[in-house]
Short mmCIF file of C-alpha atoms in Angstrom, two decimals:
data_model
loop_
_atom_site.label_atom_id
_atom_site.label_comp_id
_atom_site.label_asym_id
_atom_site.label_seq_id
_atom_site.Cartn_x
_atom_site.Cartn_y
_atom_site.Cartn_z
CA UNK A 4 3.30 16.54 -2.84
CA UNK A 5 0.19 14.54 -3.58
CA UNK A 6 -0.14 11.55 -0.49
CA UNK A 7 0.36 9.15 -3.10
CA UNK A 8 3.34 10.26 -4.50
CA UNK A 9 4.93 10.58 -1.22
CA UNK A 10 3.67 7.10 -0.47
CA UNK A 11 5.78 5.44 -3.21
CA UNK A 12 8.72 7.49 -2.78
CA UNK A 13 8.06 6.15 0.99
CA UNK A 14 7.80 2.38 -0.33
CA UNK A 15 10.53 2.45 -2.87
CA UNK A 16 13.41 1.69 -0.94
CA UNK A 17 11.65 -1.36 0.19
CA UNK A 18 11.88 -2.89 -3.94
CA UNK A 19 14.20 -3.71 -6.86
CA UNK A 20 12.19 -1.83 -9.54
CA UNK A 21 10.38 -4.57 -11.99
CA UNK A 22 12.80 -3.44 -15.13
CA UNK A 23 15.49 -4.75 -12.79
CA UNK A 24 14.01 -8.09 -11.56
CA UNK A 25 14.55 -11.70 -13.51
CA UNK A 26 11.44 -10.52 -15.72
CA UNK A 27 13.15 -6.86 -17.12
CA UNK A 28 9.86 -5.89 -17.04
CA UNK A 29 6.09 -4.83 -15.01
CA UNK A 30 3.58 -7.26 -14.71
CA UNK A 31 1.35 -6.68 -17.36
CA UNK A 32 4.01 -5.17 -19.35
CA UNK A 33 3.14 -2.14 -21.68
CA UNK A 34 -0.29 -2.40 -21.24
CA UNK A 35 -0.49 -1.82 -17.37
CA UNK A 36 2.73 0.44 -17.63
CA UNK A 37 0.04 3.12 -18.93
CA UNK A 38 -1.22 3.49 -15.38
CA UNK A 39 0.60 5.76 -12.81
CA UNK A 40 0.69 4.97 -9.40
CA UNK A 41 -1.49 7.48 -7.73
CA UNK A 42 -4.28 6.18 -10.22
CA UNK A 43 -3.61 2.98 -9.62
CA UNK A 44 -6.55 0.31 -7.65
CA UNK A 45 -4.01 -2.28 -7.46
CA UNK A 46 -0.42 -2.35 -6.52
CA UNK A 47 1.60 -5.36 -7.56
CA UNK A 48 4.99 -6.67 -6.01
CA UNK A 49 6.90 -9.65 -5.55
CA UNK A 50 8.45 -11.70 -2.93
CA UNK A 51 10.67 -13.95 -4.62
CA UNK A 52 11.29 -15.85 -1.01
CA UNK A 53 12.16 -19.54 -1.02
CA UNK A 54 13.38 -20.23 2.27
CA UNK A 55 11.82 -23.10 3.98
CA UNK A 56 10.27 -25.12 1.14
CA UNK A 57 11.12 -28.91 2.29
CA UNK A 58 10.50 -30.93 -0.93
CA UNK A 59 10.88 -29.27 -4.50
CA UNK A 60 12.30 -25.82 -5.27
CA UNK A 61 10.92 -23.41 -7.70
CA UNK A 62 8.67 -21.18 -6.30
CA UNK A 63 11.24 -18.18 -6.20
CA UNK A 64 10.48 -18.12 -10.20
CA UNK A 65 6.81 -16.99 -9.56
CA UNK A 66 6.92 -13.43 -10.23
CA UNK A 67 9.65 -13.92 -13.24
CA UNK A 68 7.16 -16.67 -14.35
CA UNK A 69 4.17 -14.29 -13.99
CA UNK A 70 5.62 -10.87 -15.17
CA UNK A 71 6.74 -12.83 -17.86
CA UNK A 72 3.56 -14.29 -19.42
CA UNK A 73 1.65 -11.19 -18.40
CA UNK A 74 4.16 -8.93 -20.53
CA UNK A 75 4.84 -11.00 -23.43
CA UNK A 76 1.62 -13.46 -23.99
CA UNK A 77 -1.02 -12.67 -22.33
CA UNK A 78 -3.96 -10.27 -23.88
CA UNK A 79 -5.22 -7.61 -21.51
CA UNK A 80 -8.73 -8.30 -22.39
CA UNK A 81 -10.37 -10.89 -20.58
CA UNK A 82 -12.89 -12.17 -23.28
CA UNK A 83 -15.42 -14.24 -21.26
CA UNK A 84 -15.99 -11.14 -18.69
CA UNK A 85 -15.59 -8.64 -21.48
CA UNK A 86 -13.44 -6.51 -19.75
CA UNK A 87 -9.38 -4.84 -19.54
CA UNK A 88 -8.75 -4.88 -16.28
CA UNK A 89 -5.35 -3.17 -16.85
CA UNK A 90 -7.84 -0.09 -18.03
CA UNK A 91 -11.01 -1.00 -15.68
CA UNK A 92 -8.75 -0.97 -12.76
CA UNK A 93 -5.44 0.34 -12.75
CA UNK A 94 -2.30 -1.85 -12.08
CA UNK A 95 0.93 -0.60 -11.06
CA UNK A 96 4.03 -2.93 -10.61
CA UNK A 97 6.34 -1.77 -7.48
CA UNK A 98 8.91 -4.71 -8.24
CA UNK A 99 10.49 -7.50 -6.14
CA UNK A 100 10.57 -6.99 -2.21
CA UNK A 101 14.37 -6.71 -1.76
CA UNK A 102 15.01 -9.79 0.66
CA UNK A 103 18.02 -12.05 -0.49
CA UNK A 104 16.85 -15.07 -1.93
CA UNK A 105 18.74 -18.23 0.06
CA UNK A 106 18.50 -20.43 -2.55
CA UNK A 107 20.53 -23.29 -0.42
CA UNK A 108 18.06 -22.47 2.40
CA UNK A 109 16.14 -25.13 0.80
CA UNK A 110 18.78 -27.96 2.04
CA UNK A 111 19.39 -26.36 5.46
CA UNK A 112 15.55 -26.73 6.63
CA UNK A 113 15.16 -29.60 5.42
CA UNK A 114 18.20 -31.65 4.78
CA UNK A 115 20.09 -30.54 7.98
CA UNK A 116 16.48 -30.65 9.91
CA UNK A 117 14.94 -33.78 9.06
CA UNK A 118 15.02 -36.34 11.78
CA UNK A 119 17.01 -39.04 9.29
CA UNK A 120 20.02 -36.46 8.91
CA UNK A 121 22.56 -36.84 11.46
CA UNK A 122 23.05 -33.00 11.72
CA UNK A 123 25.45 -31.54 14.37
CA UNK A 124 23.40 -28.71 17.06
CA UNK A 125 25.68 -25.98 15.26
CA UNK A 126 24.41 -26.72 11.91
CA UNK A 127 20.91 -26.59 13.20
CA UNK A 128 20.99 -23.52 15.38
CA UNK A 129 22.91 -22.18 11.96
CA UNK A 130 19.63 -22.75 9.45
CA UNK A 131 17.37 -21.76 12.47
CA UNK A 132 19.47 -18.38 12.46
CA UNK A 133 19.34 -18.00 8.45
CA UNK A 134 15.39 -18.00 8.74
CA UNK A 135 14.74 -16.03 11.48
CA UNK A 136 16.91 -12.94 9.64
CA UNK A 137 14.40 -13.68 6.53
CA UNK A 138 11.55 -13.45 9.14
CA UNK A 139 12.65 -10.79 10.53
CA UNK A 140 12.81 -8.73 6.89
CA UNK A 141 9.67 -10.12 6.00
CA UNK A 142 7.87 -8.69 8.98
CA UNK A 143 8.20 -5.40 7.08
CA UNK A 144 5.35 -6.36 4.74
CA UNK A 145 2.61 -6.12 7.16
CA UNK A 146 3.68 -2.65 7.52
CA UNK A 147 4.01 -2.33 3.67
CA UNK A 148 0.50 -3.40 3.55
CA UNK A 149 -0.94 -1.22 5.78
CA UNK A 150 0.58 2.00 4.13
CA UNK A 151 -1.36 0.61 0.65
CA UNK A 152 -4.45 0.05 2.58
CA UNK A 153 -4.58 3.81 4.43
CA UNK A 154 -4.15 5.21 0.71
CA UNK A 155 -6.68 2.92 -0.86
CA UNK A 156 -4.69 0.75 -2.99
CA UNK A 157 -5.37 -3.07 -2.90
CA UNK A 158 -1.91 -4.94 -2.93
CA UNK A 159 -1.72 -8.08 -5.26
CA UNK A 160 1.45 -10.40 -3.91
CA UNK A 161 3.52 -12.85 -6.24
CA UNK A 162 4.83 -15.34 -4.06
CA UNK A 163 7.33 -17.08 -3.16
CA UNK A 164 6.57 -19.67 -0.94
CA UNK A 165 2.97 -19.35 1.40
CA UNK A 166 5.06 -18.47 4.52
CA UNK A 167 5.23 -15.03 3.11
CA UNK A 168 1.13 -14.28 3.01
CA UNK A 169 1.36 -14.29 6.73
CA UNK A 170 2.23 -10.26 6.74
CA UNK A 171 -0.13 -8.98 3.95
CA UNK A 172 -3.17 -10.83 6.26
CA UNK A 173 -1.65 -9.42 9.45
CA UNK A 174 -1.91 -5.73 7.35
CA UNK A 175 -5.63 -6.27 6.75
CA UNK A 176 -6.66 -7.70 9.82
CA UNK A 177 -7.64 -5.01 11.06
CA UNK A 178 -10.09 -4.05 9.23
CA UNK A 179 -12.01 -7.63 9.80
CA UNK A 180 -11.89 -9.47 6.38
CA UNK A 181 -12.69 -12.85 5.24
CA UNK A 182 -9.81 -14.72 3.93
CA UNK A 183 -10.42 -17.42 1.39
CA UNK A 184 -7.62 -19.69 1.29
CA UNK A 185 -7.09 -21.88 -1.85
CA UNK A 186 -4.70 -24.36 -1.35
CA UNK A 187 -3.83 -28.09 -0.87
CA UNK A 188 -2.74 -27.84 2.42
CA UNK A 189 -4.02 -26.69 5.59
CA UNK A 190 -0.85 -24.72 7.05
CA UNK A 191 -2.00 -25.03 10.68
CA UNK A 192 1.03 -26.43 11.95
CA UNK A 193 2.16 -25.31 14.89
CA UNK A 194 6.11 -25.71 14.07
CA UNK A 195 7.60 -28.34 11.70
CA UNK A 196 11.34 -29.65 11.71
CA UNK A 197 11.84 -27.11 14.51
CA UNK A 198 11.21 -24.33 12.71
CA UNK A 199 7.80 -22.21 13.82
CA UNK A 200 7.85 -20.31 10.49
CA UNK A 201 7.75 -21.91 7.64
CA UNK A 202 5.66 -22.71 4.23
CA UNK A 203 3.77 -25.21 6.65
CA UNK A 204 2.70 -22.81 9.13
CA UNK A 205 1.75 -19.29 8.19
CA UNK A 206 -2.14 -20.23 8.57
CA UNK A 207 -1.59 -21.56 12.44
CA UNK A 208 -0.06 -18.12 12.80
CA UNK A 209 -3.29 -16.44 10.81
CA UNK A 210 -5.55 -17.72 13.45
CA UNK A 211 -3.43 -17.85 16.48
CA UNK A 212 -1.19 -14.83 16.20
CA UNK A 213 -1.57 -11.60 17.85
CA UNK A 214 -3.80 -10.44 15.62
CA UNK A 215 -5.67 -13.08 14.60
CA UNK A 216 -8.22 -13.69 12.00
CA UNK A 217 -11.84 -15.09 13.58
CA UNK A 218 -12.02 -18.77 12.52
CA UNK A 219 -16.02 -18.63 11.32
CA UNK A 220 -14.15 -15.53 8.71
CA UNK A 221 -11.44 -18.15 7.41
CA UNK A 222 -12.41 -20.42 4.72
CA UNK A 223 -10.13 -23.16 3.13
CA UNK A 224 -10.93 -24.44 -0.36
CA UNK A 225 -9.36 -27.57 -1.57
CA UNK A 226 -7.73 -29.26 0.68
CA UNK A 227 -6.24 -32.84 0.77
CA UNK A 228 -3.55 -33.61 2.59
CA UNK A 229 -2.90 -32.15 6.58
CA UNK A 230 -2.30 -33.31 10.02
CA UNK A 231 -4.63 -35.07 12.60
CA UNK A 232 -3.02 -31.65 14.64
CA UNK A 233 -3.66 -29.34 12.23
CA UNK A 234 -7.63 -30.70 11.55
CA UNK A 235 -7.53 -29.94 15.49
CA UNK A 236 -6.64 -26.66 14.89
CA UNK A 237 -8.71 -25.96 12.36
CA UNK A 238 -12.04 -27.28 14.48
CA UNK A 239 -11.16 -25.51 17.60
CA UNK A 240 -11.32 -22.18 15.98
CA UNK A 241 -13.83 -23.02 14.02
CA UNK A 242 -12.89 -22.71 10.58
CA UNK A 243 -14.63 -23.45 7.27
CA UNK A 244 -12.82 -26.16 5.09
CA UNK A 245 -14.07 -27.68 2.01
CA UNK A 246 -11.94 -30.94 1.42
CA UNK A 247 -11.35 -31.67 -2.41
CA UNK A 248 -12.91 -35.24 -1.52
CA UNK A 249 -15.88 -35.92 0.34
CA UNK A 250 -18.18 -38.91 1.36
CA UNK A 251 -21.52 -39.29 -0.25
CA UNK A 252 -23.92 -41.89 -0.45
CA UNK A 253 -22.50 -42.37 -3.86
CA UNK A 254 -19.06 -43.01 -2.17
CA UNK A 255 -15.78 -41.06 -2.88
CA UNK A 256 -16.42 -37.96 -4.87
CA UNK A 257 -14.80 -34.40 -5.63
CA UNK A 258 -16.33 -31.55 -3.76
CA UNK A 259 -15.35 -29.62 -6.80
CA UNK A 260 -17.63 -31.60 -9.40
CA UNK A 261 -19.73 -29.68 -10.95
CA UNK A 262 -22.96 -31.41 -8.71
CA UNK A 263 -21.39 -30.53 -5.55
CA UNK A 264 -19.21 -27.21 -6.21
CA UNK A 265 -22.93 -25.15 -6.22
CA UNK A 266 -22.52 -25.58 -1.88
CA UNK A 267 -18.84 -24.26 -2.41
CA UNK A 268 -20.01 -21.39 -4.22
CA UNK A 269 -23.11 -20.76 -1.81
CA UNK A 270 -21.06 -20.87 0.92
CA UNK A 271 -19.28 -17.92 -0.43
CA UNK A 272 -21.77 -15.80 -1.40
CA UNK A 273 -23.23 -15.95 1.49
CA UNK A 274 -19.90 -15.56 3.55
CA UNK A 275 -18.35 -12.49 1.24
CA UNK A 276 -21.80 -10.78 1.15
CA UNK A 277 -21.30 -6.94 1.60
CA UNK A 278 -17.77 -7.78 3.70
CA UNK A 279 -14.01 -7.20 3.31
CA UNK A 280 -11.99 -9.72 1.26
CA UNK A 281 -8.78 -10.94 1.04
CA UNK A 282 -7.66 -13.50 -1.06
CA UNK A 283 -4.34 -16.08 -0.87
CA UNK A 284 -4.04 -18.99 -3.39
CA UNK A 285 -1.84 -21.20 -3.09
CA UNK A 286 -1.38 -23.06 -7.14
CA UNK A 287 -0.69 -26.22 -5.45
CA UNK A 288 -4.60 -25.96 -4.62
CA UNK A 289 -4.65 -27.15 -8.47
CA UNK A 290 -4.35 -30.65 -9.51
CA UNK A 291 -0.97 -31.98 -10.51
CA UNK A 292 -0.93 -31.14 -14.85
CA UNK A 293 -1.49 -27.78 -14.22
CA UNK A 294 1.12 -27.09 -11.41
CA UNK A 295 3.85 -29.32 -13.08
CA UNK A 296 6.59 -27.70 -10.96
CA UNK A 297 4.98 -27.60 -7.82
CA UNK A 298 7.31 -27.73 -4.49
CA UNK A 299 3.96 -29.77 -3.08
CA UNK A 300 2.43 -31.76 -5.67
CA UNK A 301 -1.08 -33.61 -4.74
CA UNK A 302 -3.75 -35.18 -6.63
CA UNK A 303 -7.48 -35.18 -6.58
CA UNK A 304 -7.42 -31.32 -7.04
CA UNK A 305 -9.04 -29.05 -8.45
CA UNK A 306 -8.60 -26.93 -12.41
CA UNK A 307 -8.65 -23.41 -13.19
CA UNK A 308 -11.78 -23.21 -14.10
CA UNK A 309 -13.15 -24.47 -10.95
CA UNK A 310 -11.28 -21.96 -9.20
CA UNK A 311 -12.45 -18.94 -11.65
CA UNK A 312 -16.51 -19.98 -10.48
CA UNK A 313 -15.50 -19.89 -6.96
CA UNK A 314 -13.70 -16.86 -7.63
CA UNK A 315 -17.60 -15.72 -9.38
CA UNK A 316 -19.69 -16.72 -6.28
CA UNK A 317 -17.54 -13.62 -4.58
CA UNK A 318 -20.60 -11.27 -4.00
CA UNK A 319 -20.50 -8.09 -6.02
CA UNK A 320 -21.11 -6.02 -2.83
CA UNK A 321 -17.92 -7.70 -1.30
CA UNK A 322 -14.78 -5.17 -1.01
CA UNK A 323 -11.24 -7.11 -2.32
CA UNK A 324 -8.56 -5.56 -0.19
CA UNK A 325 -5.98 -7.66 -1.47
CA UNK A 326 -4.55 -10.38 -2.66
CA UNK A 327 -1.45 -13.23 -3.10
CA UNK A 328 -0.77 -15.97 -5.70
CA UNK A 329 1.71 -18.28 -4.29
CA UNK A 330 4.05 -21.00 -5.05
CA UNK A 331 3.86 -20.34 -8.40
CA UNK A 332 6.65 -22.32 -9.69
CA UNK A 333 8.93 -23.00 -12.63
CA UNK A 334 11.92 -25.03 -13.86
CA UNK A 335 13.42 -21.51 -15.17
CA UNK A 336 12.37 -22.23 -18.52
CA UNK A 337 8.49 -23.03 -18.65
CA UNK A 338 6.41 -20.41 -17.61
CA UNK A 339 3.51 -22.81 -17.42
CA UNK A 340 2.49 -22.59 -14.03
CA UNK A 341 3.04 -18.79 -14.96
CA UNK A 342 0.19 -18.61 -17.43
CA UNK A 343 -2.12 -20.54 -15.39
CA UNK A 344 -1.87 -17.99 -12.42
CA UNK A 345 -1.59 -14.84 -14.82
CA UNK A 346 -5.30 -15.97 -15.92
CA UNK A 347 -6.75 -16.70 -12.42
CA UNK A 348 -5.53 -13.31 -11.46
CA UNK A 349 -6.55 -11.14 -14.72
CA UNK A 350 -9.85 -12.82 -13.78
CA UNK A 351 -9.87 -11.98 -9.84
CA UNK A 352 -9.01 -8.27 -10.84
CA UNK A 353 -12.71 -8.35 -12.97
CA UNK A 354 -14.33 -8.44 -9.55
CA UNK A 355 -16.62 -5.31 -9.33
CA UNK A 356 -15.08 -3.91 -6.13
CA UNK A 357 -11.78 -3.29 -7.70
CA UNK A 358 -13.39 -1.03 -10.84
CA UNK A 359 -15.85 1.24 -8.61
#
């Protein structure tokens, strides 16, 4: 049996097949069902997991939201790059990690948690008990991602809330990557409500964790809202952050504009240059009309297309070895937030690591 065939008959029983999830169907639908998995660059799956989101809810619907506009709207060809990734690549969709989705985790974090709820210890120890069983499953995608990596296959996540990018790092941190981290938020918190994972702090784990990622190797794009704790964290490890707004003689202005997003993008060339990659965006890194749904909704950020030129200043000679697009959310009709992502990801998979 060829090592990739016993690899996904390995993997299966970790997924609900993709003709079985919300979507009925792979991501990229017919077009990327051509592609088998042994001859497959990229391996798709989703983690449907919305467990300790503390505001909206919605992000479970990313990989419906994304299957969906991928299978039914969205051409294969990516016209400004000149190029089907589906064909240049190779995609193949494993399905939906199989981890029961607790959709009224939502309102034990945070309504039984928050400090203004007068919630009894049982009811507390209860949701604390809930999450660490999810953690606990999750776990098993570090390992997940380590079995794609030893065959050579570059896993693409469909989040889900961020808590669950924590594992698919963990699985490539070995082999010393950057990690360029779009999103709104830090992450760096230590704990929040209690609970020490959560949507709010798989990056503290990233860098602190047992097997950490090197803060001069961590980059976060587009951020505008954290902690005074979490800027701490992020300056005694030494991280890179660009802030979406930053103080010039001019005054306020975006570090996205298109004067100042030319030190974003040299930043990353230089960074990426002939290294390991791994990517996790976050869509609440976007600014509010195009993330509509969003469980964490902030202003002053930044569009698609600003993302897609950082996404360009990636050197050529950098090596992707994998991916996550996260919080992706929906109301369970509009797939908006679904076509935005399914075009920032077409466009990631043109990178010229991923079709040598």
């Amino acid at each position: 049996m060829n090592s990739s065939d016993a690899l996904l008959r390995e993997l299966s029983p970790y997924f609900i097949p993709p003709e079985k999830t919300r979507a009925r169907q792979r991501f990229g639908g017919f077009d990327a069902a051509k592609t088998t998995f042994r001859d497959a660059k990229v391996i798709v799956y989703g983690v449907p997991f919305e467990g300790t989101q503390t505001y909206h809810a919605g992000s479970h619907l990313g990989p419906w939201a994304i299957r969906d506009v991928t299978g039914n709207q969205l051409e294969p060809f990516v016209i400004d790059q000149g190029i089907d990734p589906y064909a240049a690549v190779g995609v193949f969709d494993i399905g939906d990690f199989k981890l029961r989705v607790y959709r009224n985790d939502r309102k034990l974090i945070y309504d039984v948690m928050h400090p203004s709820v007068r919630a009894t210890k049982r009811q507390i120890e209860a949701a604390k008990a809930r999450v660490n069983r999810a953690v606990e499953k999750l776990g098993s995608l570090e390992r997940i991602t380590e079995m794609l990596r030893n065959e050579g296959k570059v896993p693409l996540m469909l989040g889900g809330e961020h808590l669950v990018s924590l594992w698919p790092i963990r699985g490539v941190s070995r082999e010393n990557p950057v990690v360029l981290h779009f999103d709104a938020h830090m992450d760096m918190k230590r704990q929040y409500l209690g609970v020490v994972y959560s949507h709010t702090t798989p990056m503290y784990h990233v860098i602190y964790g047992d097997k950490p990622v090197e803060g001069r190797d961590f980059v976060q794009i587009g951020i505008r809202q954290a902690s005074p704790d979490e800027i701490g964290n992020a300056k005694e490890k030494g991280v890179n952050v660009f802030y979406s707004l930053k103080h010039t003689w001019r005054g306020i202005e975006s570090q996205f504009s298109d004067e100042m997003i030319a030190d974003v993008k040299t930043f990353v060339r230089e960074i990426t240059h002939g290294r390991r990659v791994y990517v996790t965006f976050d869509m609440d890194v976007l600014d509010c009309p195009y993330v509509p749904f969003s469980g964490t909704p902030e202003p002053f950020g930044i569009t698609p297309l600003q993302a897609y030129k950082i996404f360009q200043s990636i050197d050529d000679g950098a090596e992707i070895i994998g991916m996550d697009f996260v919080e992706t959310s929906s109301d369970g009709k509009s797939t908006i937030e679904g076509a935005v992502a399914s075009h920032l990801i077409l466009r990631m998979l043109c990178h010229p690591s991923l079709r040598r």
